mmCIF file of C-alpha atoms and ligand atoms in Angstrom:
data_model
loop_
_atom_site.group_PDB
_atom_site.id
_atom_site.type_symbol
_atom_site.label_atom_id
_atom_site.label_comp_id
_atom_site.label_asym_id
_atom_site.label_seq_id
_atom_site.Cartn_x
_atom_site.Cartn_y
_atom_site.Cartn_z
ATOM 1 C CA MET A 1 165.085 174.466 59.515
ATOM 2 C CA LYS A 2 161.516 174.618 60.744
ATOM 3 C CA PRO A 3 160.967 175.716 64.341
ATOM 4 C CA VAL A 4 160.215 172.885 66.750
ATOM 5 C CA VAL A 5 156.797 172.543 68.327
ATOM 6 C CA PHE A 6 156.186 170.359 71.346
ATOM 7 C CA SER A 7 152.923 169.611 73.064
ATOM 8 C CA GLY A 8 151.524 166.893 75.246
ATOM 9 C CA MET A 9 148.278 165.632 76.676
ATOM 10 C CA ARG A 10 147.646 163.516 79.721
ATOM 11 C CA PRO A 11 145.896 160.258 78.855
ATOM 12 C CA THR A 12 142.938 160.512 81.200
ATOM 13 C CA GLY A 13 140.207 159.139 78.939
ATOM 14 C CA LYS A 14 138.490 159.709 75.632
ATOM 15 C CA LEU A 15 138.945 163.070 74.019
ATOM 16 C CA HIS A 16 136.032 165.469 73.888
ATOM 17 C CA LEU A 17 134.999 168.544 71.916
ATOM 18 C CA GLY A 18 137.000 170.764 74.272
ATOM 19 C CA HIS A 19 140.202 168.978 73.269
ATOM 20 C CA LEU A 20 139.260 169.279 69.611
ATOM 21 C CA VAL A 21 138.644 173.014 69.554
ATOM 22 C CA GLY A 22 141.099 173.896 72.314
ATOM 23 C CA ALA A 23 144.079 171.906 71.114
ATOM 24 C CA LEU A 24 143.900 169.540 68.172
ATOM 25 C CA LYS A 25 142.488 172.094 65.732
ATOM 26 C CA ASN A 26 145.688 174.002 66.421
ATOM 27 C CA TRP A 27 148.043 171.041 66.437
ATOM 28 C CA VAL A 28 146.996 169.644 63.065
ATOM 29 C CA PRO A 29 147.845 172.634 60.818
ATOM 30 C CA LEU A 30 151.138 173.218 62.673
ATOM 31 C CA GLN A 31 152.325 169.945 61.161
ATOM 32 C CA ASP A 32 152.765 171.713 57.823
ATOM 33 C CA THR A 33 154.753 174.690 59.086
ATOM 34 C CA HIS A 34 156.714 173.322 62.034
ATOM 35 C CA SER A 35 158.658 170.311 63.082
ATOM 36 C CA CYS A 36 156.110 168.853 65.509
ATOM 37 C CA VAL A 37 156.616 166.515 68.435
ATOM 38 C CA TYR A 38 153.416 165.356 70.145
ATOM 39 C CA SER A 39 153.489 163.191 73.222
ATOM 40 C CA ILE A 40 150.942 161.242 75.213
ATOM 41 C CA VAL A 41 152.319 162.102 78.633
ATOM 42 C CA ASP A 42 151.591 159.035 80.708
ATOM 43 C CA TRP A 43 154.091 159.859 83.487
ATOM 44 C CA HIS A 44 152.162 163.079 84.029
ATOM 45 C CA ALA A 45 148.960 161.051 84.285
ATOM 46 C CA LEU A 46 150.613 158.810 86.871
ATOM 47 C CA MET A 47 151.554 161.806 89.010
ATOM 48 C CA GLY A 48 147.927 162.543 89.675
ATOM 49 C CA GLU A 49 146.306 159.149 89.234
ATOM 50 C CA TYR A 50 148.805 156.713 90.655
ATOM 51 C CA GLU A 51 146.024 154.912 92.469
ATOM 52 C CA GLN A 52 144.365 154.008 89.151
ATOM 53 C CA SER A 53 147.519 153.297 87.223
ATOM 54 C CA LYS A 54 146.103 150.357 85.254
ATOM 55 C CA ALA A 55 143.604 152.615 83.497
ATOM 56 C CA ILE A 56 146.451 154.638 82.012
ATOM 57 C CA THR A 57 147.375 151.889 79.518
ATOM 58 C CA SER A 58 143.976 151.800 77.838
ATOM 59 C CA ASN A 59 143.713 155.582 78.002
ATOM 60 C CA VAL A 60 146.992 155.896 76.103
ATOM 61 C CA TYR A 61 145.578 153.708 73.349
ATOM 62 C CA GLU A 62 142.264 155.603 73.228
ATOM 63 C CA MET A 63 144.160 158.867 72.985
ATOM 64 C CA ALA A 64 146.290 157.571 70.123
ATOM 65 C CA LEU A 65 143.089 156.622 68.244
ATOM 66 C CA ASP A 66 141.615 160.078 68.829
ATOM 67 C CA TRP A 67 144.783 161.840 67.732
ATOM 68 C CA LEU A 68 145.134 159.847 64.532
ATOM 69 C CA ALA A 69 141.431 160.252 63.776
ATOM 70 C CA CYS A 70 141.719 164.032 64.134
ATOM 71 C CA GLY A 71 144.560 164.229 61.648
ATOM 72 C CA LEU A 72 147.798 164.001 63.588
ATOM 73 C CA ASP A 73 149.960 162.385 60.976
ATOM 74 C CA PRO A 74 152.884 160.096 61.812
ATOM 75 C CA ASP A 75 154.456 160.903 58.440
ATOM 76 C CA LYS A 76 154.662 164.577 59.373
ATOM 77 C CA SER A 77 155.065 164.556 63.148
ATOM 78 C CA VAL A 78 156.744 162.585 65.857
ATOM 79 C CA ILE A 79 153.916 160.980 67.840
ATOM 80 C CA PHE A 80 154.911 158.964 70.871
ATOM 81 C CA VAL A 81 154.259 157.919 74.451
ATOM 82 C CA GLN A 82 156.333 159.794 77.036
ATOM 83 C CA SER A 83 157.343 156.746 79.085
ATOM 84 C CA ASP A 84 158.821 155.107 75.961
ATOM 85 C CA VAL A 85 161.553 157.765 76.015
ATOM 86 C CA PRO A 86 163.423 157.539 79.327
ATOM 87 C CA GLU A 87 165.395 160.721 78.626
ATOM 88 C CA HIS A 88 162.384 162.746 79.792
ATOM 89 C CA LEU A 89 163.092 161.543 83.313
ATOM 90 C CA GLU A 90 166.798 162.120 82.938
ATOM 91 C CA LEU A 91 166.322 165.748 82.026
ATOM 92 C CA GLN A 92 163.690 166.132 84.724
ATOM 93 C CA MET A 93 166.343 165.036 87.220
ATOM 94 C CA VAL A 94 168.781 167.638 85.958
ATOM 95 C CA PHE A 95 166.137 170.344 86.133
ATOM 96 C CA SER A 96 165.063 169.257 89.595
ATOM 97 C CA CYS A 97 168.574 170.056 90.827
ATOM 98 C CA ILE A 98 168.291 173.678 89.756
ATOM 99 C CA THR A 99 164.588 174.482 90.245
ATOM 100 C CA PRO A 100 164.013 176.444 93.464
ATOM 101 C CA LEU A 101 161.264 174.935 95.614
ATOM 102 C CA GLY A 102 159.608 178.335 95.919
ATOM 103 C CA TRP A 103 158.880 178.452 92.184
ATOM 104 C CA LEU A 104 156.963 175.195 92.440
ATOM 105 C CA GLU A 105 155.176 175.986 95.678
ATOM 106 C CA ARG A 106 154.007 179.349 94.348
ATOM 107 C CA ASN A 107 152.662 177.901 91.082
ATOM 108 C CA PRO A 108 148.968 178.915 90.972
ATOM 109 C CA THR A 109 147.847 175.759 89.168
ATOM 110 C CA TYR A 110 149.488 173.620 91.824
ATOM 111 C CA LYS A 111 147.895 175.553 94.667
ATOM 112 C CA GLU A 112 144.498 175.405 93.025
ATOM 113 C CA GLN A 113 144.692 171.665 92.492
ATOM 114 C CA LEU A 114 145.713 170.991 96.075
ATOM 115 C CA ARG A 115 142.740 173.087 97.162
ATOM 116 C CA GLU A 116 140.154 171.696 94.710
ATOM 117 C CA ILE A 117 140.951 168.021 94.352
ATOM 118 C CA LYS A 118 139.857 166.169 97.439
ATOM 119 C CA THR A 119 139.456 162.636 96.089
ATOM 120 C CA ARG A 120 143.166 162.050 95.491
ATOM 121 C CA ASP A 121 146.163 162.729 97.680
ATOM 122 C CA LEU A 122 148.346 165.090 95.696
ATOM 123 C CA GLN A 123 150.651 166.052 98.552
ATOM 124 C CA THR A 124 153.550 164.172 96.998
ATOM 125 C CA TYR A 125 157.069 164.966 95.936
ATOM 126 C CA GLY A 126 156.228 163.865 92.374
ATOM 127 C CA PHE A 127 153.187 166.074 91.978
ATOM 128 C CA LEU A 128 155.032 169.160 93.184
ATOM 129 C CA GLY A 129 157.504 168.470 90.388
ATOM 130 C CA TYR A 130 154.847 168.187 87.678
ATOM 131 C CA PRO A 131 156.019 171.382 85.920
ATOM 132 C CA VAL A 132 159.649 170.241 86.093
ATOM 133 C CA LEU A 133 158.797 167.199 84.006
ATOM 134 C CA GLN A 134 156.782 169.403 81.685
ATOM 135 C CA ALA A 135 159.822 171.654 81.196
ATOM 136 C CA ALA A 136 161.896 168.562 80.446
ATOM 137 C CA ASP A 137 159.317 167.425 77.851
ATOM 138 C CA ILE A 138 159.552 170.680 75.976
ATOM 139 C CA LEU A 139 163.251 171.422 76.279
ATOM 140 C CA LEU A 140 164.380 167.875 75.518
ATOM 141 C CA TYR A 141 163.423 168.643 71.909
ATOM 142 C CA ARG A 142 164.641 172.261 72.183
ATOM 143 C CA ALA A 143 161.122 173.300 71.239
ATOM 144 C CA THR A 144 160.437 177.021 70.939
ATOM 145 C CA ALA A 145 156.676 176.909 70.341
ATOM 146 C CA VAL A 146 154.129 175.188 72.525
ATOM 147 C CA PRO A 147 150.457 175.069 71.525
ATOM 148 C CA ILE A 148 148.515 175.044 74.775
ATOM 149 C CA GLY A 149 145.400 176.343 76.459
ATOM 150 C CA GLU A 150 145.418 179.422 78.640
ATOM 151 C CA ASP A 151 145.275 177.313 81.795
ATOM 152 C CA GLN A 152 148.783 176.063 80.988
ATOM 153 C CA LEU A 153 150.436 179.480 80.815
ATOM 154 C CA PRO A 154 151.861 179.375 84.365
ATOM 155 C CA HIS A 155 153.452 176.012 83.574
ATOM 156 C CA LEU A 156 154.987 177.299 80.388
ATOM 157 C CA GLU A 157 156.323 180.323 82.195
ATOM 158 C CA LEU A 158 158.075 177.944 84.587
ATOM 159 C CA SER A 159 159.519 175.973 81.680
ATOM 160 C CA ARG A 160 160.976 179.161 80.303
ATOM 161 C CA GLU A 161 162.406 180.115 83.700
ATOM 162 C CA ILE A 162 163.938 176.681 84.155
ATOM 163 C CA GLY A 163 165.560 176.833 80.708
ATOM 164 C CA ARG A 164 167.033 180.253 81.504
ATOM 165 C CA ARG A 165 168.267 179.092 84.864
ATOM 166 C CA PHE A 166 170.000 176.143 83.221
ATOM 167 C CA ASN A 167 171.738 178.524 80.802
ATOM 168 C CA PHE A 168 172.740 180.799 83.672
ATOM 169 C CA ILE A 169 174.007 178.150 86.086
ATOM 170 C CA PHE A 170 175.906 176.098 83.542
ATOM 171 C CA LYS A 171 177.064 179.170 81.615
ATOM 172 C CA ALA A 172 175.717 177.892 78.333
ATOM 173 C CA ASP A 173 173.526 179.526 75.768
ATOM 174 C CA PHE A 174 171.715 176.279 75.170
ATOM 175 C CA PHE A 175 167.956 176.591 75.561
ATOM 176 C CA ALA A 176 165.999 179.216 73.667
ATOM 177 C CA ASP A 177 162.807 180.603 75.203
ATOM 178 C CA CYS A 178 159.694 178.546 74.570
ATOM 179 C CA ASN A 179 156.575 180.521 73.765
ATOM 180 C CA PRO A 180 152.899 179.625 73.783
ATOM 181 C CA ILE A 181 150.714 179.325 70.726
ATOM 182 C CA LEU A 182 147.248 179.991 72.104
ATOM 183 C CA THR A 183 144.059 178.872 70.385
ATOM 184 C CA GLU A 184 141.644 181.649 69.603
ATOM 185 C CA THR A 185 138.528 179.556 70.008
ATOM 186 C CA PRO A 186 136.667 180.345 73.204
ATOM 187 C CA ARG A 187 136.541 177.609 75.753
ATOM 188 C CA LEU A 188 133.536 175.309 75.445
ATOM 189 C CA LEU A 189 131.613 174.518 78.586
ATOM 190 C CA GLY A 190 130.181 171.099 79.305
ATOM 191 C CA PHE A 191 126.546 170.476 78.431
ATOM 192 C CA ASP A 192 125.560 171.151 82.052
ATOM 193 C CA GLY A 193 127.173 174.590 81.969
ATOM 194 C CA ARG A 194 130.169 173.681 84.145
ATOM 195 C CA LYS A 195 133.769 173.417 82.934
ATOM 196 C CA MET A 196 133.972 170.623 80.365
ATOM 197 C CA SER A 197 135.694 167.751 82.051
ATOM 198 C CA LYS A 198 135.778 164.015 82.026
ATOM 199 C CA SER A 199 135.266 163.931 85.780
ATOM 200 C CA TYR A 200 132.013 165.903 85.530
ATOM 201 C CA GLN A 201 130.760 163.558 82.767
ATOM 202 C CA ASN A 202 129.465 166.588 80.919
ATOM 203 C CA ALA A 203 131.501 166.357 77.735
ATOM 204 C CA ILE A 204 130.605 165.381 74.198
ATOM 205 C CA ASN A 205 133.261 162.864 73.226
ATOM 206 C CA LEU A 206 134.794 162.640 69.785
ATOM 207 C CA SER A 207 133.686 159.019 69.648
ATOM 208 C CA ASP A 208 130.038 159.644 70.686
ATOM 209 C CA THR A 209 127.322 158.217 68.444
ATOM 210 C CA PRO A 210 124.700 160.531 66.882
ATOM 211 C CA GLU A 211 122.246 159.336 69.520
ATOM 212 C CA GLU A 212 124.632 160.152 72.388
ATOM 213 C CA ILE A 213 125.306 163.580 70.906
ATOM 214 C CA ARG A 214 121.575 164.262 70.600
ATOM 215 C CA LYS A 215 120.898 163.257 74.204
ATOM 216 C CA LYS A 216 123.667 165.500 75.502
ATOM 217 C CA VAL A 217 122.656 168.501 73.410
ATOM 218 C CA MET A 218 119.052 168.130 74.607
ATOM 219 C CA GLN A 219 120.283 168.604 78.182
ATOM 220 C CA MET A 220 121.957 171.928 77.453
ATOM 221 C CA ILE A 221 120.743 174.959 79.322
ATOM 222 C CA THR A 222 118.966 177.533 77.157
ATOM 223 C CA ASP A 223 117.783 181.058 77.909
ATOM 224 C CA PRO A 224 115.758 180.548 81.106
ATOM 225 C CA SER A 225 113.536 183.558 80.425
ATOM 226 C CA ARG A 226 112.230 181.911 77.264
ATOM 227 C CA ILE A 227 109.172 180.025 78.388
ATOM 228 C CA LYS A 228 106.869 180.181 75.404
ATOM 229 C CA LEU A 229 107.862 179.832 71.773
ATOM 230 C CA THR A 230 106.764 183.430 71.226
ATOM 231 C CA ASP A 231 109.161 184.817 73.876
ATOM 232 C CA PRO A 232 112.192 186.403 72.206
ATOM 233 C CA GLY A 233 115.403 184.607 73.215
ATOM 234 C CA HIS A 234 118.740 185.937 74.442
ATOM 235 C CA PRO A 235 121.398 183.907 72.673
ATOM 236 C CA ASP A 236 124.249 185.345 74.745
ATOM 237 C CA VAL A 237 123.044 183.540 77.868
ATOM 238 C CA CYS A 238 122.269 180.294 76.020
ATOM 239 C CA GLN A 239 124.624 177.343 76.078
ATOM 240 C CA VAL A 240 123.367 175.997 72.780
ATOM 241 C CA PHE A 241 124.281 179.285 71.155
ATOM 242 C CA SER A 242 127.801 179.217 72.569
ATOM 243 C CA TYR A 243 128.301 175.929 70.719
ATOM 244 C CA TYR A 244 126.898 177.369 67.513
ATOM 245 C CA LYS A 245 129.415 180.185 67.773
ATOM 246 C CA VAL A 246 132.271 177.723 67.795
ATOM 247 C CA PHE A 247 130.957 175.373 65.131
ATOM 248 C CA ILE A 248 129.144 177.326 62.410
ATOM 249 C CA GLY A 249 131.096 180.545 62.037
ATOM 250 C CA ASP A 250 129.408 182.804 59.446
ATOM 251 C CA LYS A 251 125.945 181.339 59.698
ATOM 252 C CA ILE A 252 125.706 182.425 63.319
ATOM 253 C CA LYS A 253 123.685 185.552 62.414
ATOM 254 C CA GLU A 254 120.848 183.363 61.148
ATOM 255 C CA VAL A 255 120.543 181.511 64.431
ATOM 256 C CA GLU A 256 120.724 184.765 66.342
ATOM 257 C CA THR A 257 117.913 186.359 64.332
ATOM 258 C CA CYS A 258 115.723 183.279 64.631
ATOM 259 C CA CYS A 259 116.247 183.222 68.391
ATOM 260 C CA THR A 260 115.783 186.919 69.175
ATOM 261 C CA GLY A 261 112.839 187.076 66.752
ATOM 262 C CA ALA A 262 111.209 184.021 68.369
ATOM 263 C CA LYS A 263 111.115 182.277 65.016
ATOM 264 C CA ILE A 264 112.449 178.985 66.283
ATOM 265 C CA GLY A 265 111.771 176.882 69.369
ATOM 266 C CA CYS A 266 114.615 175.741 71.577
ATOM 267 C CA THR A 267 113.941 172.073 70.902
ATOM 268 C CA GLU A 268 114.275 172.555 67.178
ATOM 269 C CA CYS A 269 117.302 174.773 67.683
ATOM 270 C CA LYS A 270 118.938 172.027 69.750
ATOM 271 C CA ARG A 271 118.048 169.384 67.197
ATOM 272 C CA ASN A 272 119.785 171.474 64.538
ATOM 273 C CA LEU A 273 122.875 171.813 66.693
ATOM 274 C CA ALA A 274 122.968 168.070 67.346
ATOM 275 C CA ASN A 275 122.846 167.499 63.584
ATOM 276 C CA ILE A 276 125.673 169.946 62.982
ATOM 277 C CA LEU A 277 127.870 168.340 65.642
ATOM 278 C CA THR A 278 127.060 164.868 64.335
ATOM 279 C CA GLU A 279 128.064 165.954 60.859
ATOM 280 C CA LYS A 280 131.311 167.553 62.075
ATOM 281 C CA LEU A 281 132.249 164.533 64.114
ATOM 282 C CA ALA A 282 131.264 161.926 61.516
ATOM 283 C CA PRO A 283 134.611 161.876 59.682
ATOM 284 C CA ILE A 284 136.487 161.708 62.992
ATOM 285 C CA ARG A 285 134.278 158.907 64.270
ATOM 286 C CA GLU A 286 134.767 156.959 61.047
ATOM 287 C CA ALA A 287 138.519 157.463 60.992
ATOM 288 C CA ARG A 288 138.662 156.439 64.626
ATOM 289 C CA ALA A 289 136.781 153.234 63.925
ATOM 290 C CA ALA A 290 139.115 152.477 61.023
ATOM 291 C CA TRP A 291 142.191 152.907 63.250
ATOM 292 C CA ALA A 292 140.557 150.879 66.016
ATOM 293 C CA ALA A 293 140.230 148.002 63.563
ATOM 294 C CA LYS A 294 144.030 148.016 63.097
ATOM 295 C CA PRO A 295 145.489 148.060 66.615
ATOM 296 C CA LYS A 296 148.773 146.656 65.323
ATOM 297 C CA ASN A 297 149.242 149.695 63.067
ATOM 298 C CA VAL A 298 148.556 152.032 65.953
ATOM 299 C CA LYS A 299 151.126 150.254 68.062
ATOM 300 C CA ASP A 300 153.671 150.405 65.221
ATOM 301 C CA ILE A 301 153.105 154.150 64.854
ATOM 302 C CA LEU A 302 153.764 154.720 68.550
ATOM 303 C CA ASP A 303 156.834 152.466 68.451
ATOM 304 C CA SER A 304 158.385 154.210 65.507
ATOM 305 C CA GLY A 305 157.451 157.589 67.023
ATOM 306 C CA ALA A 306 159.289 156.600 70.193
ATOM 307 C CA GLN A 307 162.363 155.630 68.177
ATOM 308 C CA LYS A 308 162.444 158.984 66.417
ATOM 309 C CA ALA A 309 161.831 160.881 69.645
ATOM 310 C CA ARG A 310 164.511 158.888 71.379
ATOM 311 C CA ALA A 311 167.117 159.705 68.762
ATOM 312 C CA LEU A 312 166.410 163.416 69.234
ATOM 313 C CA ALA A 313 166.313 163.119 73.017
ATOM 314 C CA GLN A 314 169.587 161.203 73.222
ATOM 315 C CA GLU A 315 171.362 163.842 71.192
ATOM 316 C CA THR A 316 170.107 166.608 73.502
ATOM 317 C CA MET A 317 171.140 164.645 76.596
ATOM 318 C CA ARG A 318 174.578 164.029 75.141
ATOM 319 C CA GLN A 319 175.060 167.777 74.740
ATOM 320 C CA ILE A 320 173.625 168.493 78.166
ATOM 321 C CA ARG A 321 176.004 166.078 79.835
ATOM 322 C CA ALA A 322 178.894 167.727 78.031
ATOM 323 C CA ILE A 323 177.750 171.123 79.299
ATOM 324 C CA ILE A 324 177.300 169.956 82.899
ATOM 325 C CA PHE A 325 180.286 167.677 83.471
HETATM 326 N N1 LIG B 1 150.276 169.810 81.632
HETATM 327 C C1 LIG B 1 149.673 169.603 80.334
HETATM 328 C C2 LIG B 1 148.152 169.484 80.512
HETATM 329 O O1 LIG B 1 147.694 169.095 81.543
HETATM 330 C C3 LIG B 1 150.196 168.373 79.666
HETATM 331 C C4 LIG B 1 151.639 168.493 79.300
HETATM 332 C C5 LIG B 1 152.680 167.773 79.805
HETATM 333 C C6 LIG B 1 152.211 169.380 78.343
HETATM 334 N N2 LIG B 1 153.847 168.123 79.222
HETATM 335 C C7 LIG B 1 153.595 169.111 78.326
HETATM 336 C C8 LIG B 1 151.680 170.371 77.514
HETATM 337 C C9 LIG B 1 154.467 169.846 77.516
HETATM 338 C C10 LIG B 1 152.550 171.108 76.706
HETATM 339 C C11 LIG B 1 153.926 170.837 76.705
HETATM 340 O O2 LIG B 1 147.429 169.769 79.582
HETATM 341 FE FE1 SF4 B 2 119.245 179.035 72.713
HETATM 342 FE FE2 SF4 B 2 118.387 178.359 70.309
HETATM 343 FE FE3 SF4 B 2 116.680 178.551 72.383
HETATM 344 FE FE4 SF4 B 2 117.784 180.731 71.357
HETATM 345 S S1 SF4 B 2 116.409 179.330 70.300
HETATM 346 S S2 SF4 B 2 117.576 180.251 73.525
HETATM 347 S S3 SF4 B 2 119.833 180.002 70.774
HETATM 348 S S4 SF4 B 2 118.339 177.094 72.128
#
């Protein structure tokens, strides 16, 4: 039996390059070696964005298009929407009985978000329990491998602790440890140099047109000490170069030599990058458009994914009830 992988993403809008290199590039090949369960976690989105709940529905659909376009394959993986499988909430309830408050209050991600996010009120019971639901997501499928970004490590650690505590309290050897599968690719910054994020509007989306990509690349910050074309550049401080590093692999030396040897101007260098990104994203954009033309098929995929997920989830809950009561 193949090991089970679980991962989820909050439907907060269109996917961008950060999601592609940070997550999906990892998720797609795992489909051939693992038994993969991928969920669009809309309850998690609600926890933070309950005041804009209506947007979640269209975001779920947009995310499904992006996932399918990137190569998540419903014939290989279980692809579904979290709220279609009520057992997630059932297991969350069980876990909430045994999770000490201190674990949640000490969670660094939680503390940071309370500190940083001022536009939404996150001082709620639900938001404190965000990692409890995440643990339920993973353990409901008895997953042992979780492809995630580094920022999610504290959450995964909590999932592991919650699973162990369940085993300890109910004297069962039921949940195995879940471990991260981290992506090697360095994190991409947004085209303004800040963290790439939908809320900063600084991301290149997977669905962007060539023209949109070009405009965004042109805004990237290059080596500020390079004023004239004849000034040698310092690629390591240039944002354009950091994108090259992620997207062209071997050919990176060429760009480096051209830059440090002042053989290329930044405008041309940016134009080249825009072309490379356009070319990389073309198949995704086309596949996305093809899926978008068949909304009924997308809906059917999510429905049948939910059925499969539900069958697995019900079996786990049956065993959990037998352990508890
Ligand atoms: N918290 C994750 C994020 O913000 C999303 C998520 C929810 C998740 N449940 C999960 C990720 C389970 C991995 C496994 O990116
Ligand atoms: Fe950056 Fe290219 Fe300009 Fe060098 S030439 S500073 S890599 S944009």
